[in-house]
């Protein structure tokens, strides 16, 4: 019973993430795209600030015994191929994995199509007919244990402080209703709280979108009270609250063609995230602050996939 009660903290963290994302228009689909096509780094700065804050504070959470580090795995081939696919698919889905969830809360039916596609795509590789394909891709290339990662720990807070110092002098700017500094600090704080709160539910990890998305599609109803499921359900809830503060939340119309495009993009998000063992949240906002090599490789690949797609679209209309 206590584990179920503790799992409710997932709803709290997810709602916080969704609220901040809606207020700060925090989505790495547009963040990476405008960084490449317009040299607008506003959302990327918020993303880096959220990572840097966690690099400084999360080790203190571990040192205090409030949680234990769990590193995202390194699958070199999976990280590159999955990251490239995920990055390219963000354009078609209209958001990253967390982005389509929070946009669902603001009334986007296109986001609903993307969420469904993402759940199906990831489930096919995690528990469905493509499990063997995922295993073969992820088994290719070298692997790395946790010992080398633990040697990097002293450098994490130092790197985080350096990044925060550099961002201190960066130009101000807004995305959505909030400044990038406010958004980055808030997302970072939510990410920090995710570790000790999820540990109460016997889950030592930070924020992640794909596990809960897959569980919604594959787990029986009695097991839908997990921390991961409640986290993803909390994202649209928090976004709805944020959007409702501005005015009525209306359902956006979407054509069949547009919905099909979003669904196909969602499939790509799910397949890519499964191959890479994470996304812009599980790797970027949870693994990168731990200096996990697999997360850093995956995020670079996601950015590359987004950049290639954005530049191709820019040059070909």
mmCIF file of C-alpha atoms in Angstrom, residues 148-271:
data_model
loop_
_atom_site.group_PDB
_atom_site.id
_atom_site.type_symbol
_atom_site.label_atom_id
_atom_site.label_comp_id
_atom_site.label_asym_id
_atom_site.label_seq_id
_atom_site.Cartn_x
_atom_site.Cartn_y
_atom_site.Cartn_z
ATOM 1 C CA UNK A 148 34.267 4.164 -15.023
ATOM 2 C CA UNK A 149 31.164 6.289 -14.520
ATOM 3 C CA UNK A 150 31.749 6.514 -10.785
ATOM 4 C CA UNK A 151 35.241 7.867 -11.475
ATOM 5 C CA UNK A 152 33.622 10.841 -13.222
ATOM 6 C CA UNK A 153 31.534 11.870 -10.210
ATOM 7 C CA UNK A 154 33.931 14.535 -8.852
ATOM 8 C CA UNK A 155 33.774 16.324 -12.193
ATOM 9 C CA UNK A 156 29.994 16.503 -12.445
ATOM 10 C CA UNK A 157 29.355 19.320 -9.940
ATOM 11 C CA UNK A 158 32.369 21.239 -11.245
ATOM 12 C CA UNK A 159 31.105 20.984 -14.815
ATOM 13 C CA UNK A 160 27.634 21.997 -13.661
ATOM 14 C CA UNK A 161 28.937 25.078 -11.872
ATOM 15 C CA UNK A 162 30.976 26.028 -14.936
ATOM 16 C CA UNK A 163 27.904 25.756 -17.171
ATOM 17 C CA UNK A 164 25.799 27.795 -14.759
ATOM 18 C CA UNK A 165 28.516 30.444 -14.674
ATOM 19 C CA UNK A 166 28.608 30.618 -18.463
ATOM 20 C CA UNK A 167 24.820 30.812 -18.695
ATOM 21 C CA UNK A 168 24.790 33.639 -16.163
ATOM 22 C CA UNK A 169 26.238 35.904 -18.840
ATOM 23 C CA UNK A 170 24.011 34.597 -21.655
ATOM 24 C CA UNK A 171 21.480 36.906 -23.263
ATOM 25 C CA UNK A 172 18.009 36.942 -21.686
ATOM 26 C CA UNK A 173 14.987 35.787 -23.603
ATOM 27 C CA UNK A 174 11.534 34.249 -23.345
ATOM 28 C CA UNK A 175 9.868 31.156 -24.719
ATOM 29 C CA UNK A 176 6.199 31.057 -23.946
ATOM 30 C CA UNK A 177 5.241 33.068 -20.877
ATOM 31 C CA UNK A 178 8.488 32.458 -18.984
ATOM 32 C CA UNK A 179 12.108 33.438 -19.405
ATOM 33 C CA UNK A 180 14.489 30.639 -20.314
ATOM 34 C CA UNK A 181 16.218 31.056 -16.943
ATOM 35 C CA UNK A 182 12.985 30.538 -15.022
ATOM 36 C CA UNK A 183 12.051 27.550 -17.145
ATOM 37 C CA UNK A 184 15.484 25.948 -16.888
ATOM 38 C CA UNK A 185 15.673 26.373 -13.118
ATOM 39 C CA UNK A 186 12.144 25.005 -12.672
ATOM 40 C CA UNK A 187 12.710 21.959 -14.902
ATOM 41 C CA UNK A 188 15.995 21.302 -13.107
ATOM 42 C CA UNK A 189 14.279 21.495 -9.717
ATOM 43 C CA UNK A 190 11.568 19.068 -10.838
ATOM 44 C CA UNK A 191 14.275 16.703 -12.114
ATOM 45 C CA UNK A 192 16.109 16.859 -8.785
ATOM 46 C CA UNK A 193 12.956 16.096 -6.786
ATOM 47 C CA UNK A 194 12.178 13.130 -9.036
ATOM 48 C CA UNK A 195 15.092 11.137 -7.588
ATOM 49 C CA UNK A 196 14.184 11.055 -3.863
ATOM 50 C CA UNK A 197 10.434 10.969 -4.479
ATOM 51 C CA UNK A 198 10.607 8.043 -6.892
ATOM 52 C CA UNK A 199 12.894 6.234 -4.439
ATOM 53 C CA UNK A 200 9.957 6.171 -2.031
ATOM 54 C CA UNK A 201 8.273 3.921 -4.599
ATOM 55 C CA UNK A 202 11.347 1.638 -4.777
ATOM 56 C CA UNK A 203 12.446 3.254 -8.016
ATOM 57 C CA UNK A 204 15.923 4.807 -8.077
ATOM 58 C CA UNK A 205 15.873 6.930 -11.211
ATOM 59 C CA UNK A 206 14.955 10.405 -12.354
ATOM 60 C CA UNK A 207 12.416 11.422 -14.962
ATOM 61 C CA UNK A 208 11.690 9.180 -17.958
ATOM 62 C CA UNK A 209 8.829 9.252 -20.445
ATOM 63 C CA UNK A 210 8.978 6.025 -22.444
ATOM 64 C CA UNK A 211 8.549 3.426 -19.622
ATOM 65 C CA UNK A 212 5.247 4.887 -18.469
ATOM 66 C CA UNK A 213 4.038 5.387 -22.027
ATOM 67 C CA UNK A 214 4.670 1.726 -22.833
ATOM 68 C CA UNK A 215 3.077 0.535 -19.582
ATOM 69 C CA UNK A 216 -0.131 2.407 -20.373
ATOM 70 C CA UNK A 217 -0.504 0.268 -23.472
ATOM 71 C CA UNK A 218 0.767 -3.071 -22.195
ATOM 72 C CA UNK A 219 0.156 -3.389 -18.450
ATOM 73 C CA UNK A 220 -3.101 -4.569 -16.836
ATOM 74 C CA UNK A 221 -5.191 -1.911 -15.128
ATOM 75 C CA UNK A 222 -4.163 -3.034 -11.645
ATOM 76 C CA UNK A 223 -0.538 -2.166 -12.425
ATOM 77 C CA UNK A 224 -1.202 1.299 -13.801
ATOM 78 C CA UNK A 225 -0.468 2.906 -10.434
ATOM 79 C CA UNK A 226 3.267 2.733 -11.060
ATOM 80 C CA UNK A 227 5.431 5.836 -10.647
ATOM 81 C CA UNK A 228 6.307 5.925 -14.352
ATOM 82 C CA UNK A 229 2.683 5.738 -15.504
ATOM 83 C CA UNK A 230 1.546 8.426 -13.096
ATOM 84 C CA UNK A 231 4.457 10.612 -14.176
ATOM 85 C CA UNK A 232 3.397 10.649 -17.830
ATOM 86 C CA UNK A 233 -0.269 11.108 -16.903
ATOM 87 C CA UNK A 234 0.729 14.052 -14.760
ATOM 88 C CA UNK A 235 2.378 15.872 -17.669
ATOM 89 C CA UNK A 236 -0.856 16.727 -19.554
ATOM 90 C CA UNK A 237 -2.575 17.410 -16.233
ATOM 91 C CA UNK A 238 -0.008 20.047 -15.297
ATOM 92 C CA UNK A 239 -0.074 21.507 -18.797
ATOM 93 C CA UNK A 240 -3.870 21.759 -18.644
ATOM 94 C CA UNK A 241 -3.691 23.668 -15.358
ATOM 95 C CA UNK A 242 -1.136 26.072 -16.835
ATOM 96 C CA UNK A 243 -3.157 26.592 -20.010
ATOM 97 C CA UNK A 244 -6.387 27.016 -18.058
ATOM 98 C CA UNK A 245 -4.874 29.878 -16.085
ATOM 99 C CA UNK A 246 -4.701 31.858 -19.321
ATOM 100 C CA UNK A 247 -8.200 31.038 -20.529
ATOM 101 C CA UNK A 248 -10.480 28.214 -21.675
ATOM 102 C CA UNK A 249 -8.724 25.147 -23.068
ATOM 103 C CA UNK A 250 -10.236 24.177 -26.402
ATOM 104 C CA UNK A 251 -9.602 21.080 -28.479
ATOM 105 C CA UNK A 252 -7.646 21.938 -31.597
ATOM 106 C CA UNK A 253 -8.917 20.596 -34.897
ATOM 107 C CA UNK A 254 -6.637 18.363 -36.939
ATOM 108 C CA UNK A 255 -7.107 16.940 -40.424
ATOM 109 C CA UNK A 256 -6.826 13.230 -41.132
ATOM 110 C CA UNK A 257 -3.622 13.883 -43.080
ATOM 111 C CA UNK A 258 -2.083 15.867 -40.229
ATOM 112 C CA UNK A 259 -3.135 13.247 -37.673
ATOM 113 C CA UNK A 260 -1.552 10.516 -39.803
ATOM 114 C CA UNK A 261 1.675 12.521 -39.957
ATOM 115 C CA UNK A 262 1.694 12.980 -36.180
ATOM 116 C CA UNK A 263 0.982 9.270 -35.655
ATOM 117 C CA UNK A 264 3.836 8.274 -37.971
ATOM 118 C CA UNK A 265 6.122 10.689 -36.155
ATOM 119 C CA UNK A 266 5.047 9.160 -32.867
ATOM 120 C CA UNK A 267 5.923 5.691 -34.141
ATOM 121 C CA UNK A 268 9.399 6.993 -34.943
ATOM 122 C CA UNK A 269 9.713 8.529 -31.487
ATOM 123 C CA UNK A 270 8.793 5.244 -29.841
ATOM 124 C CA UNK A 271 11.064 3.073 -31.979
#
